[in-house]
PDB file of C-alpha atoms in Angstrom:
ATOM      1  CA  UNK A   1       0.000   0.000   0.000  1.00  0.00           C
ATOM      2  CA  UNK A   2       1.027   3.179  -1.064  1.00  0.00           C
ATOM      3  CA  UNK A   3       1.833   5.696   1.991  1.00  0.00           C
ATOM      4  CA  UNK A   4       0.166   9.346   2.266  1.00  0.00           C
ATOM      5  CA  UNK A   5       2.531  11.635   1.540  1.00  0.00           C
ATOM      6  CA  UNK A   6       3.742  14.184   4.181  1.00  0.00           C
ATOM      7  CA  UNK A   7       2.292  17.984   4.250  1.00  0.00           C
ATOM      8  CA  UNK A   8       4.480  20.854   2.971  1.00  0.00           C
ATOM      9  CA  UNK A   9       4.616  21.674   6.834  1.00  0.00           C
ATOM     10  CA  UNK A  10       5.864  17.772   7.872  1.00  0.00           C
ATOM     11  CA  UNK A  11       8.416  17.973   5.079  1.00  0.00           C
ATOM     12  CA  UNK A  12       9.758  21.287   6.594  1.00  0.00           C
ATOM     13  CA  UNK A  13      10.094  20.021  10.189  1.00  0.00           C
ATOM     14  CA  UNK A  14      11.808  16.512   9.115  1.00  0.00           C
ATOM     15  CA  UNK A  15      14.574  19.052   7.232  1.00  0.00           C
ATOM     16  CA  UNK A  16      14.765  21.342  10.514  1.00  0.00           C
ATOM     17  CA  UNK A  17      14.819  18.844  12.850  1.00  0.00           C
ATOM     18  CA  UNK A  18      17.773  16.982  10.612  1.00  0.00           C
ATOM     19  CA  UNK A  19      19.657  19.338  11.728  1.00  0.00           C
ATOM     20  CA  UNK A  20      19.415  18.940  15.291  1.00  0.00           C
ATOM     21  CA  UNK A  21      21.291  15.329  15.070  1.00  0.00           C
ATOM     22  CA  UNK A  22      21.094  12.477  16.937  1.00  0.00           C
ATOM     23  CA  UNK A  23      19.433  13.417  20.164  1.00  0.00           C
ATOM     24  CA  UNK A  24      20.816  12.085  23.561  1.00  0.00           C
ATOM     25  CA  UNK A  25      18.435   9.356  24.659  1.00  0.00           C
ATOM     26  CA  UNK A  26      19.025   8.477  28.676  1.00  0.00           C
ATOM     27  CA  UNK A  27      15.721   9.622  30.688  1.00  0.00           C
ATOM     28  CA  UNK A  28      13.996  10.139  26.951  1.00  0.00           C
ATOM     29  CA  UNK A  29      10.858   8.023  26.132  1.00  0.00           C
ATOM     30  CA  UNK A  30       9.164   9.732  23.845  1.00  0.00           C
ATOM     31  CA  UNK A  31      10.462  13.104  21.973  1.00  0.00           C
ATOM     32  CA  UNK A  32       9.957  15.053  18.203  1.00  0.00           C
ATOM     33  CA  UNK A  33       7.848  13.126  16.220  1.00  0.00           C
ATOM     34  CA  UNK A  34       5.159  12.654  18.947  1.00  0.00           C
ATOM     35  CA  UNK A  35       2.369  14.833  20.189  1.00  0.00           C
ATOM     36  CA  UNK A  36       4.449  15.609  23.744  1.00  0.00           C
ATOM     37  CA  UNK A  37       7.747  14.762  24.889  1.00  0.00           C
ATOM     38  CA  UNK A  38       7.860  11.624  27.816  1.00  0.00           C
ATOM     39  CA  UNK A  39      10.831  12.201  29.995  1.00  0.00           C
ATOM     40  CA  UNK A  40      11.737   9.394  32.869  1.00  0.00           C
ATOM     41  CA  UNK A  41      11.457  11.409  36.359  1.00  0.00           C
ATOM     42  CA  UNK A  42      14.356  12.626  37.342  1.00  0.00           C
ATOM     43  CA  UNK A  43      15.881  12.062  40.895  1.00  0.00           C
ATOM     44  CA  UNK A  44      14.066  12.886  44.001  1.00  0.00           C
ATOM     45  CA  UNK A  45      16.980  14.858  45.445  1.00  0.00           C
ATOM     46  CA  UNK A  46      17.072  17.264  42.583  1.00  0.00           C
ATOM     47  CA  UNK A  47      14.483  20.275  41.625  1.00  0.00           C
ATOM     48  CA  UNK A  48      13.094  20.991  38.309  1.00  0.00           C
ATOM     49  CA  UNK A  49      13.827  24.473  36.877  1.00  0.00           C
ATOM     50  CA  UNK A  50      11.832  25.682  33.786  1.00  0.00           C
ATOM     51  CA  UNK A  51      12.475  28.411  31.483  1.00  0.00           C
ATOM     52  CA  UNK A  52      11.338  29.936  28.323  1.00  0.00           C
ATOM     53  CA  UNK A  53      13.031  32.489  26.191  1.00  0.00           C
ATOM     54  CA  UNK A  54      12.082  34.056  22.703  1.00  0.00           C
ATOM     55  CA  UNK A  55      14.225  36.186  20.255  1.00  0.00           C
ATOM     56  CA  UNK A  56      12.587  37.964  17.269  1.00  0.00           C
ATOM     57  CA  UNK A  57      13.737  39.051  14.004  1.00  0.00           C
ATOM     58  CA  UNK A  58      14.029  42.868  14.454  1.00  0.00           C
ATOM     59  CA  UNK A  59      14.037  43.235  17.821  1.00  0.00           C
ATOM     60  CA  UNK A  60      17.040  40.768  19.091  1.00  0.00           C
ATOM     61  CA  UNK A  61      18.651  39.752  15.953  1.00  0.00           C
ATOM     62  CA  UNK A  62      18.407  41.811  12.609  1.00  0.00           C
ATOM     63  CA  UNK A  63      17.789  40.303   8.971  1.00  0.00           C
ATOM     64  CA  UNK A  64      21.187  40.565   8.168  1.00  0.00           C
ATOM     65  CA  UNK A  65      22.373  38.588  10.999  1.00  0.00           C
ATOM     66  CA  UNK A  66      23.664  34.683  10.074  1.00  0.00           C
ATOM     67  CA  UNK A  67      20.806  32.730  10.878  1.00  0.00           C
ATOM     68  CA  UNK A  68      23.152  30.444  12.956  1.00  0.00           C
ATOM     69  CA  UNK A  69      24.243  33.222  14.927  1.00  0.00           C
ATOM     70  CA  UNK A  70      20.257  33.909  15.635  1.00  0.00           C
ATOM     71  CA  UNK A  71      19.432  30.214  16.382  1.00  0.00           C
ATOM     72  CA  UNK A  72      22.770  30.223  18.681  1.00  0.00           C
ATOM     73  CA  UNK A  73      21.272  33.529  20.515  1.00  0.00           C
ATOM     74  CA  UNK A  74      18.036  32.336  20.966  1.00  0.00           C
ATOM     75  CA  UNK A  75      19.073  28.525  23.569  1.00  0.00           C
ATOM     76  CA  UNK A  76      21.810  30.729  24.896  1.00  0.00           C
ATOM     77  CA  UNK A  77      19.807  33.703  26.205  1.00  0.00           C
ATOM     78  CA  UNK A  78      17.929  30.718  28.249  1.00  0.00           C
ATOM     79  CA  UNK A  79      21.023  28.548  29.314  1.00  0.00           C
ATOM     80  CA  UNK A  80      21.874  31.901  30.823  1.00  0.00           C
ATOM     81  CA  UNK A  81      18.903  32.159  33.015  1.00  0.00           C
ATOM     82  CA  UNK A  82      19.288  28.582  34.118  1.00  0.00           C
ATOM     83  CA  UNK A  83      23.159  29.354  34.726  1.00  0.00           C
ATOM     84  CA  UNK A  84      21.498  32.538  37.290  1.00  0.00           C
ATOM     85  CA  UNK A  85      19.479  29.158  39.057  1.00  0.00           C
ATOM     86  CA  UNK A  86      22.990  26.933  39.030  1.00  0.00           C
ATOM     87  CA  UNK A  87      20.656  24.380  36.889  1.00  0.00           C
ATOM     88  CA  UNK A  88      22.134  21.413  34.930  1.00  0.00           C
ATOM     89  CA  UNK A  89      19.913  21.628  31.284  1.00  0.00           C
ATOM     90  CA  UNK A  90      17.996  18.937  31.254  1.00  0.00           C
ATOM     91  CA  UNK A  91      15.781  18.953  27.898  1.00  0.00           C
ATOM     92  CA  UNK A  92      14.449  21.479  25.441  1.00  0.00           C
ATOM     93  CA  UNK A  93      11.663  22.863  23.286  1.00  0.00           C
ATOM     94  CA  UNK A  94      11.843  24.872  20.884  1.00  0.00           C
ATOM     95  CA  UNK A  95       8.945  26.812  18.849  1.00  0.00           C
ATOM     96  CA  UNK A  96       9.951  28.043  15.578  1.00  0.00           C
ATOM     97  CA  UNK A  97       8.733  30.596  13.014  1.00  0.00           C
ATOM     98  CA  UNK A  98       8.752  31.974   9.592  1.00  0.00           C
ATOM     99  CA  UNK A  99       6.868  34.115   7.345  1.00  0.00           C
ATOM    100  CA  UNK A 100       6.524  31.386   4.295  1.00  0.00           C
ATOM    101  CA  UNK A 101       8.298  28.345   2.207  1.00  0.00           C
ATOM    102  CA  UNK A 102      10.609  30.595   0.825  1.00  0.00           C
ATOM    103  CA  UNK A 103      12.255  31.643   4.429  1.00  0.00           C
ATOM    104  CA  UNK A 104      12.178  28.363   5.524  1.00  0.00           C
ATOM    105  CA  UNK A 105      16.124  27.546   3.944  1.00  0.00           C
ATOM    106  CA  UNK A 106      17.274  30.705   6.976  1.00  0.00           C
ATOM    107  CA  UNK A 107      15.192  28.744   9.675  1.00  0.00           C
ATOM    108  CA  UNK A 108      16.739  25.408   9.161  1.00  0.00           C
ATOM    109  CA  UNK A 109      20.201  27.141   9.424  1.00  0.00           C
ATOM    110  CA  UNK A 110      18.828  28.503  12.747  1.00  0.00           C
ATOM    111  CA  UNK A 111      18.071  25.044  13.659  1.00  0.00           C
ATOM    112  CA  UNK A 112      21.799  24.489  12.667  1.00  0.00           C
ATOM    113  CA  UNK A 113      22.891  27.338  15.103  1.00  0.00           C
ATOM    114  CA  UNK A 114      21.280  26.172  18.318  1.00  0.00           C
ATOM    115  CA  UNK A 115      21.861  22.455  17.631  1.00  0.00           C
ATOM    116  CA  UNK A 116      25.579  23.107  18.203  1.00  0.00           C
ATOM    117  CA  UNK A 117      25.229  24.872  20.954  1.00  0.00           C
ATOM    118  CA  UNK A 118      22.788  22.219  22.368  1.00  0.00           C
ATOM    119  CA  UNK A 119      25.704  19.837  21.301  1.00  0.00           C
ATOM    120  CA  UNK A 120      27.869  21.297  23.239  1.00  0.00           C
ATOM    121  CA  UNK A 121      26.265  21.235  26.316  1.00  0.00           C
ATOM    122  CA  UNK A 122      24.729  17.555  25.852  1.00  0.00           C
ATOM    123  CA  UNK A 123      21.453  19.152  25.387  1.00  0.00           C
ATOM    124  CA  UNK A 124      18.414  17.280  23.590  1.00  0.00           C
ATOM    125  CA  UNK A 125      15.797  19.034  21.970  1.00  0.00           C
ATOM    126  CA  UNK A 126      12.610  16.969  22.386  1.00  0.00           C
ATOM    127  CA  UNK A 127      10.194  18.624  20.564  1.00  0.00           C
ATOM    128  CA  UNK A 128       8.221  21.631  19.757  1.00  0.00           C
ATOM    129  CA  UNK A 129       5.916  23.683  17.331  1.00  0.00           C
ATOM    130  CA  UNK A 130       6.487  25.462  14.219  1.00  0.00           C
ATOM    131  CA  UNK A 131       3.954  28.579  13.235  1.00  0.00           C
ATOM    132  CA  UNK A 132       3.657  31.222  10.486  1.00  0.00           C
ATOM    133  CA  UNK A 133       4.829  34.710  11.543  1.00  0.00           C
ATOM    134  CA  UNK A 134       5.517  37.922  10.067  1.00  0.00           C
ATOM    135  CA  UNK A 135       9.458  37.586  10.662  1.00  0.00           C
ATOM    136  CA  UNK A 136      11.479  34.692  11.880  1.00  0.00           C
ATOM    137  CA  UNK A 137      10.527  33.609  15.465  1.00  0.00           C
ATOM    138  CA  UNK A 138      12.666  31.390  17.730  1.00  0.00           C
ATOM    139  CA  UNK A 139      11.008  30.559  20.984  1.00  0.00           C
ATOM    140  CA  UNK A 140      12.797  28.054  23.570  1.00  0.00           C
ATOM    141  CA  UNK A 141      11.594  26.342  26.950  1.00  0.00           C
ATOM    142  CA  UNK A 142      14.168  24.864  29.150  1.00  0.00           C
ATOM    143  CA  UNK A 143      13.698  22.284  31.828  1.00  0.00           C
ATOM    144  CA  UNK A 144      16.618  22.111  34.029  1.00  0.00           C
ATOM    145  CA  UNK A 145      17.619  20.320  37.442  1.00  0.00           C
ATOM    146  CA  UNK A 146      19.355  21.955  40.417  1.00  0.00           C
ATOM    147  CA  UNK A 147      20.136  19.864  43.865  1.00  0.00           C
ATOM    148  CA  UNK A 148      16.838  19.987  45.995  1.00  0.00           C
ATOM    149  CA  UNK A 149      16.853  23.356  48.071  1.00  0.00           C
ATOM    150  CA  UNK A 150      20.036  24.672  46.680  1.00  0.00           C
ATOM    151  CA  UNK A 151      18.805  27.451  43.746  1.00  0.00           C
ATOM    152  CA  UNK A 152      19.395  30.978  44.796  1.00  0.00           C
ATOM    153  CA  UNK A 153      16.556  33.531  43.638  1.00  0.00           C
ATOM    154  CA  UNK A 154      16.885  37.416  43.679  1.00  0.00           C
ATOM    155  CA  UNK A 155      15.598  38.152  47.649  1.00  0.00           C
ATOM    156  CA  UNK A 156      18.756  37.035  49.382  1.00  0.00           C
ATOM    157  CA  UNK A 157      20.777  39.128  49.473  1.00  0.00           C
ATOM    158  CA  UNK A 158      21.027  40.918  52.374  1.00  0.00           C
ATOM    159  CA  UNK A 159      22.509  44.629  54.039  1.00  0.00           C
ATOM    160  CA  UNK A 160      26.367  43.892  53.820  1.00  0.00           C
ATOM    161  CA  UNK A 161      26.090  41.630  51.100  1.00  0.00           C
ATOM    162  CA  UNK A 162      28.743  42.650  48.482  1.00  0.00           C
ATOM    163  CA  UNK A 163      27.867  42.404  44.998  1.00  0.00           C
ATOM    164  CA  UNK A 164      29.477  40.408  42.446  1.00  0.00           C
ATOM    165  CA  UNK A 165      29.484  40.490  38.648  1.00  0.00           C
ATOM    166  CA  UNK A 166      31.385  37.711  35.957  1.00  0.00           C
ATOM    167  CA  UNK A 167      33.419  38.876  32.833  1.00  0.00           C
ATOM    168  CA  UNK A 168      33.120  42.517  31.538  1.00  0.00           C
ATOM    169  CA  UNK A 169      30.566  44.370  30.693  1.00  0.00           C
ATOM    170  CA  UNK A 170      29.495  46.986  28.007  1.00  0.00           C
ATOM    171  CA  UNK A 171      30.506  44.873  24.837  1.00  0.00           C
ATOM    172  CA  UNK A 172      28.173  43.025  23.469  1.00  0.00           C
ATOM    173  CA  UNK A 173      27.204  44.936  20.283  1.00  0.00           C
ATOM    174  CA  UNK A 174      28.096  44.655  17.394  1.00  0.00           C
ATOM    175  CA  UNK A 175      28.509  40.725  17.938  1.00  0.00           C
ATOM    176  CA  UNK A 176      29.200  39.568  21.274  1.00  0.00           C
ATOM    177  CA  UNK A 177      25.128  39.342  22.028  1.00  0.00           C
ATOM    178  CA  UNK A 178      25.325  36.829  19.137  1.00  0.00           C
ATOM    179  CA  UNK A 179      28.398  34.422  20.671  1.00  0.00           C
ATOM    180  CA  UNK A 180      28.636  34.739  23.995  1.00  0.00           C
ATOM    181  CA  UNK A 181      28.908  32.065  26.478  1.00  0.00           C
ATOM    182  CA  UNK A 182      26.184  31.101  29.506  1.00  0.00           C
ATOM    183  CA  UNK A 183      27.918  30.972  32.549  1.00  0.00           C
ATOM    184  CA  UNK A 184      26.248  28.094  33.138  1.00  0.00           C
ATOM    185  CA  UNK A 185      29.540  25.950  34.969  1.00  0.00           C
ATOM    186  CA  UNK A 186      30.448  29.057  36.608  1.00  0.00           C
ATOM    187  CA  UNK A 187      27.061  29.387  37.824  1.00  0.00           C
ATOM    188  CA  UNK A 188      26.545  25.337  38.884  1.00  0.00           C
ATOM    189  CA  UNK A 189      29.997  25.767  40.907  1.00  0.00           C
ATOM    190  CA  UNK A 190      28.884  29.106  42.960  1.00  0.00           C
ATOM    191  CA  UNK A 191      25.402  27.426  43.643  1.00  0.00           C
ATOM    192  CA  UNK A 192      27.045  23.899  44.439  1.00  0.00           C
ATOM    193  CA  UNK A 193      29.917  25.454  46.716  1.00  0.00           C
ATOM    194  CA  UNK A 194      26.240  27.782  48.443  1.00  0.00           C
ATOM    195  CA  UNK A 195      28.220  31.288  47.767  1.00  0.00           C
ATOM    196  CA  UNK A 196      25.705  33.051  46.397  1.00  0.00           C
ATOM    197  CA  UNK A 197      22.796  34.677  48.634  1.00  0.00           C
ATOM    198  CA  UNK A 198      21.050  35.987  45.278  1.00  0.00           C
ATOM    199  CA  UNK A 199      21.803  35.874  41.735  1.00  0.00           C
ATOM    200  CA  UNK A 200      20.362  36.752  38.113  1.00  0.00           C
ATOM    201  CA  UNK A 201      21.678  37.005  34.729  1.00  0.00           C
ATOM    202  CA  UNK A 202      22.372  40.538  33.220  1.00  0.00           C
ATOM    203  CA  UNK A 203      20.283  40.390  30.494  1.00  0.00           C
ATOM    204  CA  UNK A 204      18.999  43.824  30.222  1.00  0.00           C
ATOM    205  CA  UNK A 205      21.626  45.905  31.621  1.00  0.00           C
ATOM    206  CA  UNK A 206      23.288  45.936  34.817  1.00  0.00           C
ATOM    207  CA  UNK A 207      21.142  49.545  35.810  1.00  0.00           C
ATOM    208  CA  UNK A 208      17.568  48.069  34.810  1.00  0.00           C
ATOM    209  CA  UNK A 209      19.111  44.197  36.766  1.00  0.00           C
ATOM    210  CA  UNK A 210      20.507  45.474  39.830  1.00  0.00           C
ATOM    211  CA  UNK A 211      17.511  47.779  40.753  1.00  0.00           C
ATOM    212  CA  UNK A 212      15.069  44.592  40.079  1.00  0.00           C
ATOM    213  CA  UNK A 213      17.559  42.258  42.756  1.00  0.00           C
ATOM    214  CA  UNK A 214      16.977  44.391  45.535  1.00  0.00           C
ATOM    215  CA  UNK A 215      13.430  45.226  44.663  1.00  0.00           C
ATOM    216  CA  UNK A 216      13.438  41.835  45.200  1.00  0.00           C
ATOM    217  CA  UNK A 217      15.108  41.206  48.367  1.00  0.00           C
ATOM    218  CA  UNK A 218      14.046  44.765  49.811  1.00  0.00           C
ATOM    219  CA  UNK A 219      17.475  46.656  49.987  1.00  0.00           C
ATOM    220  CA  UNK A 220      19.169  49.338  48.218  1.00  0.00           C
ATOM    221  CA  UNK A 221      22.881  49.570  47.260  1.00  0.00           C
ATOM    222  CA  UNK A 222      26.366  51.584  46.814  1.00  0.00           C
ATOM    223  CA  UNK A 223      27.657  50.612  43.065  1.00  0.00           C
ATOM    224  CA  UNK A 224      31.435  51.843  42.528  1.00  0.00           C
ATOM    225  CA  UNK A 225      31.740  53.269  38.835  1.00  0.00           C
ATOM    226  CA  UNK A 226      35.549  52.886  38.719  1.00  0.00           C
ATOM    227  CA  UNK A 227      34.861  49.237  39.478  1.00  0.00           C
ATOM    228  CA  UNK A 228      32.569  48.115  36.849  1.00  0.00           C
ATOM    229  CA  UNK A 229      34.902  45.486  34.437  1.00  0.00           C
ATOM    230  CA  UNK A 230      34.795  47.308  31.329  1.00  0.00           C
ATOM    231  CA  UNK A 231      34.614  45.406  27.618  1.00  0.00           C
ATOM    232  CA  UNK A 232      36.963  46.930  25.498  1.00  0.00           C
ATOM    233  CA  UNK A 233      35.692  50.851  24.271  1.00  0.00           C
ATOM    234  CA  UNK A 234      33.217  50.587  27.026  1.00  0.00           C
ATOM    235  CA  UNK A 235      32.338  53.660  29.451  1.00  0.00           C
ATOM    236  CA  UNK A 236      31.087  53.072  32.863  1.00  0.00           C
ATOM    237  CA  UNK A 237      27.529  53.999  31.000  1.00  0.00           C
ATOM    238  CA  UNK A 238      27.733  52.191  28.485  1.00  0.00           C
ATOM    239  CA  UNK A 239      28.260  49.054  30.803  1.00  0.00           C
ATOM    240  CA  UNK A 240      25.614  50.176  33.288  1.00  0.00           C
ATOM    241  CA  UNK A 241      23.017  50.918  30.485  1.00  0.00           C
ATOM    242  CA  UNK A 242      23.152  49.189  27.184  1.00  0.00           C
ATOM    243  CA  UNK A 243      22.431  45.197  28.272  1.00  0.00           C
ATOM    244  CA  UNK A 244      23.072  41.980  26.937  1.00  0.00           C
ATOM    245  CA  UNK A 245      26.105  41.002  28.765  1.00  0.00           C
ATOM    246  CA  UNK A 246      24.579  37.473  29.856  1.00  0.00           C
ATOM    247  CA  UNK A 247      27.150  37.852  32.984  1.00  0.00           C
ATOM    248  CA  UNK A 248      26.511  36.666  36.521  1.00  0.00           C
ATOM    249  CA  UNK A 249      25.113  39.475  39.138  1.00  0.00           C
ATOM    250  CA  UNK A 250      25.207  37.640  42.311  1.00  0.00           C
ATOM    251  CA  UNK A 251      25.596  39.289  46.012  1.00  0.00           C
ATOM    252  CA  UNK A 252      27.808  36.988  48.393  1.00  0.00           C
ATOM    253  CA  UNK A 253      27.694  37.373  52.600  1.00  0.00           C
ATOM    254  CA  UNK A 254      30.956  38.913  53.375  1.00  0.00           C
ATOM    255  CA  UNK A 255      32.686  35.807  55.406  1.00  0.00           C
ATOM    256  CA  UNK A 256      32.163  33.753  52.448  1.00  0.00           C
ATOM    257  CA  UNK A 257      34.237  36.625  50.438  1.00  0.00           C
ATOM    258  CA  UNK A 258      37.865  35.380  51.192  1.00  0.00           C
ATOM    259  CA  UNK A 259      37.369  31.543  50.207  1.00  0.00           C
ATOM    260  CA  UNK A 260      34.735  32.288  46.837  1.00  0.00           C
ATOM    261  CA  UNK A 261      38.340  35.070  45.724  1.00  0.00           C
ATOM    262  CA  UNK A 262      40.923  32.249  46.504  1.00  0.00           C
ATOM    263  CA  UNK A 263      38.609  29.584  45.358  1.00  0.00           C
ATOM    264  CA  UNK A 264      37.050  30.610  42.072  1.00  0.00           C
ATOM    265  CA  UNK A 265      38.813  27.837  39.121  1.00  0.00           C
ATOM    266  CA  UNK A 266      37.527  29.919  36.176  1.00  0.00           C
ATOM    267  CA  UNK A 267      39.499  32.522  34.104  1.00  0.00           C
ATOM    268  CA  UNK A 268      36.155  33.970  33.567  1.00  0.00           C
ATOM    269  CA  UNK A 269      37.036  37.622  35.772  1.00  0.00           C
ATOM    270  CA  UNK A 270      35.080  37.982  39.000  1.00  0.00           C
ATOM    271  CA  UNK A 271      34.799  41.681  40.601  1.00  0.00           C
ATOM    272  CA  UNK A 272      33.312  43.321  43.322  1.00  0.00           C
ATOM    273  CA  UNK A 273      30.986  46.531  41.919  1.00  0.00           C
ATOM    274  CA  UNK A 274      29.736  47.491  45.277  1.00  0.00           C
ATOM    275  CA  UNK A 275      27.653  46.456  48.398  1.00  0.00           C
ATOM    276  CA  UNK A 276      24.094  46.175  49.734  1.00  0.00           C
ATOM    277  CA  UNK A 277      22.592  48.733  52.116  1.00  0.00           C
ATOM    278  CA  UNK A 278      19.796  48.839  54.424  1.00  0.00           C
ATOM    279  CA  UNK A 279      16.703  49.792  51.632  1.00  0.00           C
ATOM    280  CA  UNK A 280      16.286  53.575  53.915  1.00  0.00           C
ATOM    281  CA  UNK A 281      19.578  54.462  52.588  1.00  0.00           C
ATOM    282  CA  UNK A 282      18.617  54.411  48.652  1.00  0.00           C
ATOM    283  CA  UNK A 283      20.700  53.456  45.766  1.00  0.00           C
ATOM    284  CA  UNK A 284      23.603  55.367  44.893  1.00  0.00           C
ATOM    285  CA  UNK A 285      25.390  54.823  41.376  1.00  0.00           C
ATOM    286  CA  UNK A 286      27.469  57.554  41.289  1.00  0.00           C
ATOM    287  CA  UNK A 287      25.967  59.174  38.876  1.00  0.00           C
ATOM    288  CA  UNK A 288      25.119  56.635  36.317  1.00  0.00           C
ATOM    289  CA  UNK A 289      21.235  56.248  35.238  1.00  0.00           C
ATOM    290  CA  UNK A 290      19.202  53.366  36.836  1.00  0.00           C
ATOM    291  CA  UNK A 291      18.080  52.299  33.159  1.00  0.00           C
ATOM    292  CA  UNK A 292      18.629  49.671  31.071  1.00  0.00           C
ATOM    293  CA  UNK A 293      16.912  47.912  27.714  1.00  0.00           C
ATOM    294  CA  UNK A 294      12.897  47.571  28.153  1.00  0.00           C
ATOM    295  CA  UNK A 295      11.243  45.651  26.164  1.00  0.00           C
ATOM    296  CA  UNK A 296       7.874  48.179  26.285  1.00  0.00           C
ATOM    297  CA  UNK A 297       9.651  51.558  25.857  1.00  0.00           C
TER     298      UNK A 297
END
């Protein structure tokens, strides 16, 4: 008997989905090709964290861009926020799309993009959804694992806390918001070794992140300008202000300071920007603006 052939829409996803390889298969019963993903449970000792994270063609990624590059962008910005929870990536989804047939050549190299970085970190991508849309859409969910009771959040951090930042800030246009790294072992090995009272990812900019951390935990804070870790042609501003870092902001109680400053095995740079303070006193920047990117401006 003859079989049906596949819609123009199947035939898309088995060429996208080529691209994604040979998926890791420990824990996986079920995964693309099936109505929903079956994953094995996972160990009782270990919390599930869960993510989701979207880029858009002319807002995080222009047409120009290598559709690799985009595809790369769009896991990484949400291995970052599970490197914030010190989360192991477990499995992923991703939701994918393009205007029409003729686009759909740039979306499989997209697929290409963020299957090597899903490579890289052992990552299997277990299903999804593809849609029409006006420009190219990559959206990706993230389930991750973190030892039970471990995670930090943002209301930890505490009066006396000193704050902490990875890498260097203020540098990631032209390119660097395309290839840079999640901090997601450096983040695993501050949340293993229980450094960290609080901790996000600097997505947005360190003057729009900081202000939401200790809205969070109810403090306010003393940032030093002169010791922000400046990227290359960067001003104090411009690293306070213009986002997409993807670094570590984390505040740390100040007897664990000594051992996390001899301890740390990364040559990712670690810095101290400044301090928490009782939320009466305010937030003092000295003199940059508490602003950063916004989605709704």
């Amino acid at each position: 008997m003859n079989q049906t052939p596949p819609t123009r829409e199947d035939f898309w996803i088995h060429r996208w989905t080529l691209a994604l390889g040979r998926q890791p298969s420990k824990g996986i019963r079920h995964s693309i090709g099936h109505d929903c993903a079956v994953l094995s449970p996972f160990s009782s000792q270990l919390d599930l964290v869960l993510k989701t994270d979207a880029v858009v063609e002319g807002v995080h990624f222009s047409p120009s861009t290598p559709a690799p590059l985009a595809g790369r962008k769009a896991l990484a910005r949400a291995l970052s926020d599970l490197a914030a929870a010190g989360a192991t990536p477990r499995a992923a989804l991703l939701t994918a799309g393009c205007p029409n047939a003729r686009s759909a050549p740039r979306l499989r190299e997209a697929y290409r993009g963020l299957a090597r970085l899903a490579k890289r970190f052992n990552l299997p991508v277990v299903g999804g959804e593809t849609v029409r849309t006006r420009q190219l859409l990559l959206s990706v969910s993230l389930l991750g694992t973190v030892p039970k009771n471990t995670s930090p959040n943002r209301s930890g951090a505490k009066p006396g806390h000193l704050l902490f930042v990875t890498g260097k800030l203020g540098g990631s246009w032209p390119r660097r918001h395309l290839t840079f790294h999640p901090r997601l072992a450096e983040g695993q090995w501050l949340v293993r070794n229980k450094f960290p009272s609080a901790m996000l990812d600097l997505s947005d900019g360190l003057g729009a992140d900081l202000p939401r951390l200790a809205r969070s935990s109810r403090i306010g804070f003393r940032i030093d300008p002169g010791q922000i870790p400046l990227s290359p042609r960067a001003t104090p501003k411009l690293a306070f202000t213009r986002g997409e870092d993807y670094e570590l902001l984390f505040s740390v109680p100040p007897p664990l300071t000594p051992a996390l400053l001899r301890r740390w095995p990364f040559s990712t740079p670690l810095t101290i920007i400044g301090s928490c303070l009782p939320i009466r006193q305010g937030c003092h920047t000295g003199g940059l603006p508490l602003r950063g990117y916004d989605h709704l401006r």
